[in-house]
Coordinates of C-alpha atoms and ligand atoms in Angstrom, one line a residue:
M1 CA -12.9 29.5 -13.5
V2 CA -14.9 27.1 -15.6
D3 CA -18.0 28.5 -17.3
K4 CA -20.8 26.1 -16.4
K5 CA -22.1 26.4 -20.0
Q6 CA -18.8 24.8 -21.2
I7 CA -19.4 21.6 -19.1
K8 CA -20.8 19.4 -21.8
S9 CA -22.7 16.3 -20.9
D10 CA -21.0 13.2 -22.0
T11 CA -23.8 10.8 -22.7
G12 CA -21.6 7.9 -23.6
S13 CA -21.7 4.7 -21.5
N14 CA -18.4 5.7 -19.8
R15 CA -20.4 8.0 -17.5
V16 CA -22.2 6.7 -14.5
P17 CA -25.0 9.2 -13.5
T18 CA -25.5 9.5 -9.7
G19 CA -29.2 10.4 -10.5
I20 CA -29.0 12.9 -7.6
P21 CA -31.0 15.8 -8.9
G22 CA -28.7 18.6 -10.0
F23 CA -25.4 16.9 -9.3
D24 CA -24.6 15.2 -12.6
E25 CA -24.7 18.4 -14.6
L26 CA -21.8 19.7 -12.4
C27 CA -19.5 17.0 -13.7
G28 CA -20.3 16.3 -17.4
G29 CA -23.1 13.9 -16.8
G30 CA -21.8 11.7 -14.0
L31 CA -18.8 9.8 -12.7
L32 CA -16.3 8.0 -14.9
R33 CA -17.0 4.3 -15.0
N34 CA -14.8 1.9 -13.0
R35 CA -13.3 4.7 -10.9
T36 CA -13.4 5.4 -7.2
Y37 CA -14.4 8.7 -5.7
L38 CA -14.1 10.1 -2.2
V39 CA -17.1 11.8 -0.6
S40 CA -15.8 13.9 2.3
G41 CA -17.4 16.2 4.8
A42 CA -17.9 16.9 8.5
A43 CA -20.2 14.8 10.7
G44 CA -23.8 15.1 9.7
A45 CA -22.9 16.7 6.3
G46 CA -24.9 14.1 4.3
K47 CA -22.1 11.7 3.1
T48 CA -24.0 8.5 3.9
I49 CA -27.3 9.7 2.4
F50 CA -25.4 10.8 -0.8
G51 CA -23.9 7.4 -1.2
L52 CA -27.1 5.5 -0.4
Q53 CA -29.0 7.6 -2.9
Y54 CA -26.3 6.9 -5.5
L55 CA -26.8 3.1 -5.0
Y56 CA -30.6 3.4 -4.8
N57 CA -30.8 5.4 -8.1
G58 CA -28.4 2.9 -9.7
I59 CA -30.7 0.0 -9.1
T60 CA -34.1 1.7 -9.6
K61 CA -33.2 4.1 -12.5
Y62 CA -30.3 2.6 -14.3
G63 CA -30.6 -1.2 -13.7
E64 CA -27.1 -1.3 -12.0
N65 CA -26.9 -3.4 -8.8
G66 CA -25.1 -2.0 -5.8
I67 CA -22.9 -3.1 -2.8
F68 CA -23.0 -1.1 0.4
I69 CA -20.0 -1.7 2.8
A70 CA -21.2 -0.5 6.2
T71 CA -18.3 0.2 8.6
E72 CA -20.0 2.9 10.7
E73 CA -23.7 2.0 11.0
R74 CA -25.3 -1.4 11.4
P75 CA -27.2 -2.6 8.3
E76 CA -30.5 -2.6 10.3
Q77 CA -30.0 1.1 11.0
V78 CA -29.2 1.8 7.4
R79 CA -32.4 0.1 6.2
E80 CA -34.4 2.0 8.8
N81 CA -32.9 5.4 8.0
V82 CA -33.6 5.2 4.3
K83 CA -37.3 4.4 4.8
Q84 CA -38.0 8.1 5.4
F85 CA -37.0 8.7 1.8
G86 CA -39.3 6.0 0.6
W87 CA -36.4 3.6 -0.3
D88 CA -37.2 0.0 0.5
F89 CA -33.7 -1.5 0.8
Q90 CA -34.9 -4.8 2.2
K91 CA -36.9 -5.4 -1.0
L92 CA -33.9 -4.6 -3.2
E93 CA -31.8 -7.1 -1.1
D94 CA -34.5 -9.8 -1.4
E95 CA -34.4 -9.3 -5.2
G96 CA -30.7 -9.7 -5.3
K97 CA -30.0 -6.2 -6.5
L98 CA -28.5 -4.8 -3.4
A99 CA -26.1 -6.3 -0.8
I100 CA -25.0 -4.8 2.4
L101 CA -21.8 -6.0 4.0
D102 CA -21.9 -5.7 7.8
A103 CA -18.4 -4.4 8.6
C104 CA -19.6 -2.7 11.7
S105 CA -21.0 -5.2 14.2
T106 CA -17.8 -7.3 14.7
K107 CA -15.8 -4.1 15.0
I108 CA -17.9 -3.0 18.0
G109 CA -18.1 -6.6 19.4
I110 CA -21.8 -7.5 18.8
P111 CA -23.2 -10.5 17.0
S112 CA -24.6 -10.1 13.5
H113 CA -27.3 -12.0 11.7
E114 CA -26.6 -10.5 8.3
K115 CA -26.1 -12.5 5.2
Y116 CA -22.8 -10.8 4.5
V117 CA -20.6 -10.1 7.6
D118 CA -17.0 -9.1 7.8
V119 CA -15.8 -11.4 10.5
R120 CA -12.6 -9.8 11.6
P121 CA -12.4 -6.5 13.5
F122 CA -10.5 -5.1 10.6
D123 CA -8.4 -6.8 8.0
M124 CA -8.3 -5.5 4.4
R125 CA -7.7 -8.9 2.9
S126 CA -10.8 -10.4 4.6
M127 CA -12.9 -7.4 3.6
L128 CA -11.8 -7.6 0.0
D129 CA -12.6 -11.4 0.0
Q130 CA -16.1 -10.6 1.2
I131 CA -16.6 -8.0 -1.5
I132 CA -15.4 -10.4 -4.2
A133 CA -17.9 -13.1 -2.9
I134 CA -20.7 -10.5 -2.9
Q135 CA -19.8 -9.5 -6.5
E136 CA -20.0 -13.1 -7.6
D137 CA -23.6 -13.2 -6.1
I138 CA -25.0 -10.0 -7.5
D139 CA -22.8 -8.7 -10.3
A140 CA -22.9 -5.1 -9.1
K141 CA -21.8 -2.1 -11.0
R142 CA -21.8 0.4 -8.1
A143 CA -20.3 0.3 -4.6
M144 CA -20.2 2.5 -1.6
V145 CA -17.7 2.2 1.3
D146 CA -19.0 4.0 4.3
G147 CA -16.4 5.1 5.6
T148 CA -12.7 5.1 5.4
T149 CA -12.0 7.0 8.6
S150 CA -12.7 3.9 10.7
I151 CA -10.4 1.9 8.5
G152 CA -7.7 4.5 9.0
Y153 CA -7.9 4.1 12.8
Y154 CA -6.9 0.5 12.6
L155 CA -3.7 1.4 10.8
T156 CA -1.0 3.3 12.5
D157 CA 1.0 5.0 9.8
I158 CA 0.0 7.2 6.9
S159 CA 1.9 5.3 4.3
K160 CA 0.1 2.1 5.4
I161 CA -3.3 3.8 5.1
R162 CA -2.4 5.0 1.7
V163 CA -1.4 1.5 0.5
E164 CA -4.5 -0.1 2.0
L165 CA -6.9 2.4 0.5
L166 CA -5.2 2.0 -2.8
K167 CA -5.7 -1.8 -2.6
L168 CA -9.3 -1.2 -1.8
S169 CA -10.0 1.2 -4.6
T170 CA -8.0 -0.8 -7.1
T171 CA -9.9 -4.0 -6.2
L172 CA -13.2 -2.2 -6.6
E173 CA -12.2 -1.0 -10.0
I174 CA -10.9 -4.4 -11.2
L175 CA -14.3 -5.8 -10.1
G176 CA -16.0 -3.4 -12.5
L177 CA -17.4 -1.2 -9.8
T178 CA -17.8 2.6 -9.9
S179 CA -17.5 3.5 -6.2
L180 CA -17.8 6.1 -3.6
M181 CA -15.8 6.0 -0.3
T182 CA -16.8 8.4 2.5
C183 CA -14.3 10.1 4.7
E184 CA -15.0 12.3 7.7
I185 CA -13.1 15.6 7.9
I186 CA -12.6 17.8 10.9
D187 CA -10.8 20.7 9.3
E188 CA -12.9 21.8 6.4
N189 CA -9.8 23.3 4.8
M190 CA -8.6 19.8 4.2
A191 CA -10.5 17.5 1.9
S192 CA -9.8 14.3 3.8
R193 CA -9.2 13.0 7.3
F194 CA -5.7 11.7 7.0
G195 CA -4.6 13.8 4.1
V196 CA -4.0 10.7 1.9
E197 CA -7.4 9.6 0.7
T198 CA -7.6 12.2 -2.0
F199 CA -4.4 10.8 -3.6
V200 CA -5.8 7.3 -4.1
T201 CA -9.1 8.3 -5.7
E202 CA -10.0 9.7 -9.0
G203 CA -12.0 12.5 -7.6
T204 CA -13.2 14.1 -4.4
I205 CA -16.6 15.5 -3.7
V206 CA -16.8 17.7 -0.6
L207 CA -20.0 18.2 1.3
Y208 CA -20.1 21.3 3.6
Y209 CA -22.5 22.0 6.4
K210 CA -21.6 25.5 7.6
R211 CA -23.3 28.0 9.8
T212 CA -24.0 31.4 8.3
D213 CA -25.5 33.9 10.7
T214 CA -28.4 31.9 12.2
V215 CA -28.8 29.0 9.8
R216 CA -26.7 26.1 8.6
V217 CA -26.3 25.8 4.9
R218 CA -25.5 22.6 3.1
S219 CA -23.4 22.8 0.0
V220 CA -21.3 20.6 -2.3
E221 CA -18.1 21.2 -4.2
I222 CA -16.3 18.9 -6.7
F223 CA -12.8 19.4 -5.3
K224 CA -11.1 17.1 -7.9
M225 CA -12.3 14.9 -10.7
R226 CA -9.7 13.5 -13.0
G227 CA -10.6 13.5 -16.7
T228 CA -13.6 15.7 -16.2
N229 CA -14.3 19.3 -16.8
H230 CA -16.3 20.0 -13.6
S231 CA -17.8 23.0 -11.9
Q232 CA -15.3 24.9 -9.8
N233 CA -18.0 26.4 -7.6
T234 CA -19.7 25.4 -4.4
H235 CA -23.4 24.8 -4.9
P236 CA -26.2 24.6 -2.3
Y237 CA -28.1 21.4 -1.7
E238 CA -31.0 20.3 0.5
I239 CA -32.0 17.0 2.1
T240 CA -35.7 16.7 1.1
P241 CA -38.3 13.9 1.8
N242 CA -37.0 12.3 -1.4
G243 CA -33.3 12.6 -0.6
I244 CA -30.6 15.1 -1.7
V245 CA -31.4 17.8 -4.3
V246 CA -28.5 20.0 -5.6
H247 CA -29.1 23.5 -7.0
P248 CA -26.5 23.6 -9.8
H249 CA -27.4 27.1 -10.9
E250 CA -26.9 28.7 -7.5
E251 CA -23.6 29.3 -5.7
V252 CA -22.5 29.4 -2.1
Y253 CA -19.5 31.5 -1.1
T254 CA -17.4 29.8 1.5
D255 CA -14.5 31.6 3.2
Ligands
LIG1 N1 -35.5 13.7 6.1 C1 -34.5 14.5 6.3 N2 -34.7 15.8 6.1 C2 -33.8 16.7 6.3 N3 -32.6 16.4 6.8 C3 -32.3 15.2 7.1 C4 -33.3 14.2 6.9 N4 -32.7 13.0 7.3 C5 -31.5 13.3 7.7 N5 -31.2 14.6 7.6 C6 -30.0 15.2 7.9 O1 -28.9 14.4 7.5 C7 -28.0 14.3 8.5 C8 -27.3 12.9 8.4 O2 -26.8 12.7 7.1 P1 -25.7 11.6 6.9 O3 -26.0 10.4 7.8 O4 -25.7 11.3 5.5 O5 -24.4 12.4 7.4 P2 -22.9 11.9 7.4 O6 -22.2 13.0 6.7 O7 -22.8 10.5 6.9 O8 -22.6 12.0 8.9 P3 -21.5 11.1 9.8 O9 -20.2 11.6 9.5 O10 -22.0 11.3 11.2 O11 -21.7 9.6 9.3 C9 -28.7 14.4 9.8 O12 -27.9 15.0 10.8 C10 -29.8 15.4 9.4 O13 -29.3 16.7 9.6
LIG2 MG1 -22.3 8.7 7.7

């Protein structure tokens, strides 16, 4: 077990702080630059909020533009949902600091009036072309792909999913992006939905939402993070009116 006191903060520019209160100190000050991480968890665990907060903080606290690739919720819903945290996404988009790629509407067969739309139901090449075009427009440093599970459903065999996700994560890295990809899990003993996603990312953050007696407790575990001395424990977190707050000095015991 790693002693939390031994996790030294690396303040060099190779770290990308999430800015999520309490989280960065669990992993040496933040994510490694130009790498791709998986955020996995059950439905409602908080994966989307975690990723949106990462992008919002990037723009507002660290001057790093962000790209949000929405495969599961329409951009309008995303903009509406984040208002409760006081995050004005429309304003950031108007300022050219944030871009949302609508990779959801076409998939469910409805028209989209978004600036950036993925026109095919699902095709990795076309999605990558869209991301490259957005990157030319806004020169982002952070990206969030929400989520990979729906990508997986379009592909039939596991080896194909692995290759496609590797293509996606490698392209994001080549574009100079430090990224999060979300993944829904059904069995909390597994860190990813198809069992392959954790092999194509530099690290995996697992969000739990478990019932204990009468209440449900939210907690976060850094399951894997290459090149980083990270906490081996599971820490509670809350979703507050300002977004996610992690309690790094408290632990939750999961069985
Ligand atoms: N203001 C808030 N205060 C407390 N909890 C909130 C607040 N807003 C949302 N939540 C909680 O966050 C959950 C949704 O979080 P999020 O959309 O990030 O989950 P998710 O892991 O992405 O889920 P899914 O797999 O369904 O996409 C809600 O179910 C709700 O429990
Ligand atoms: Mg979600």
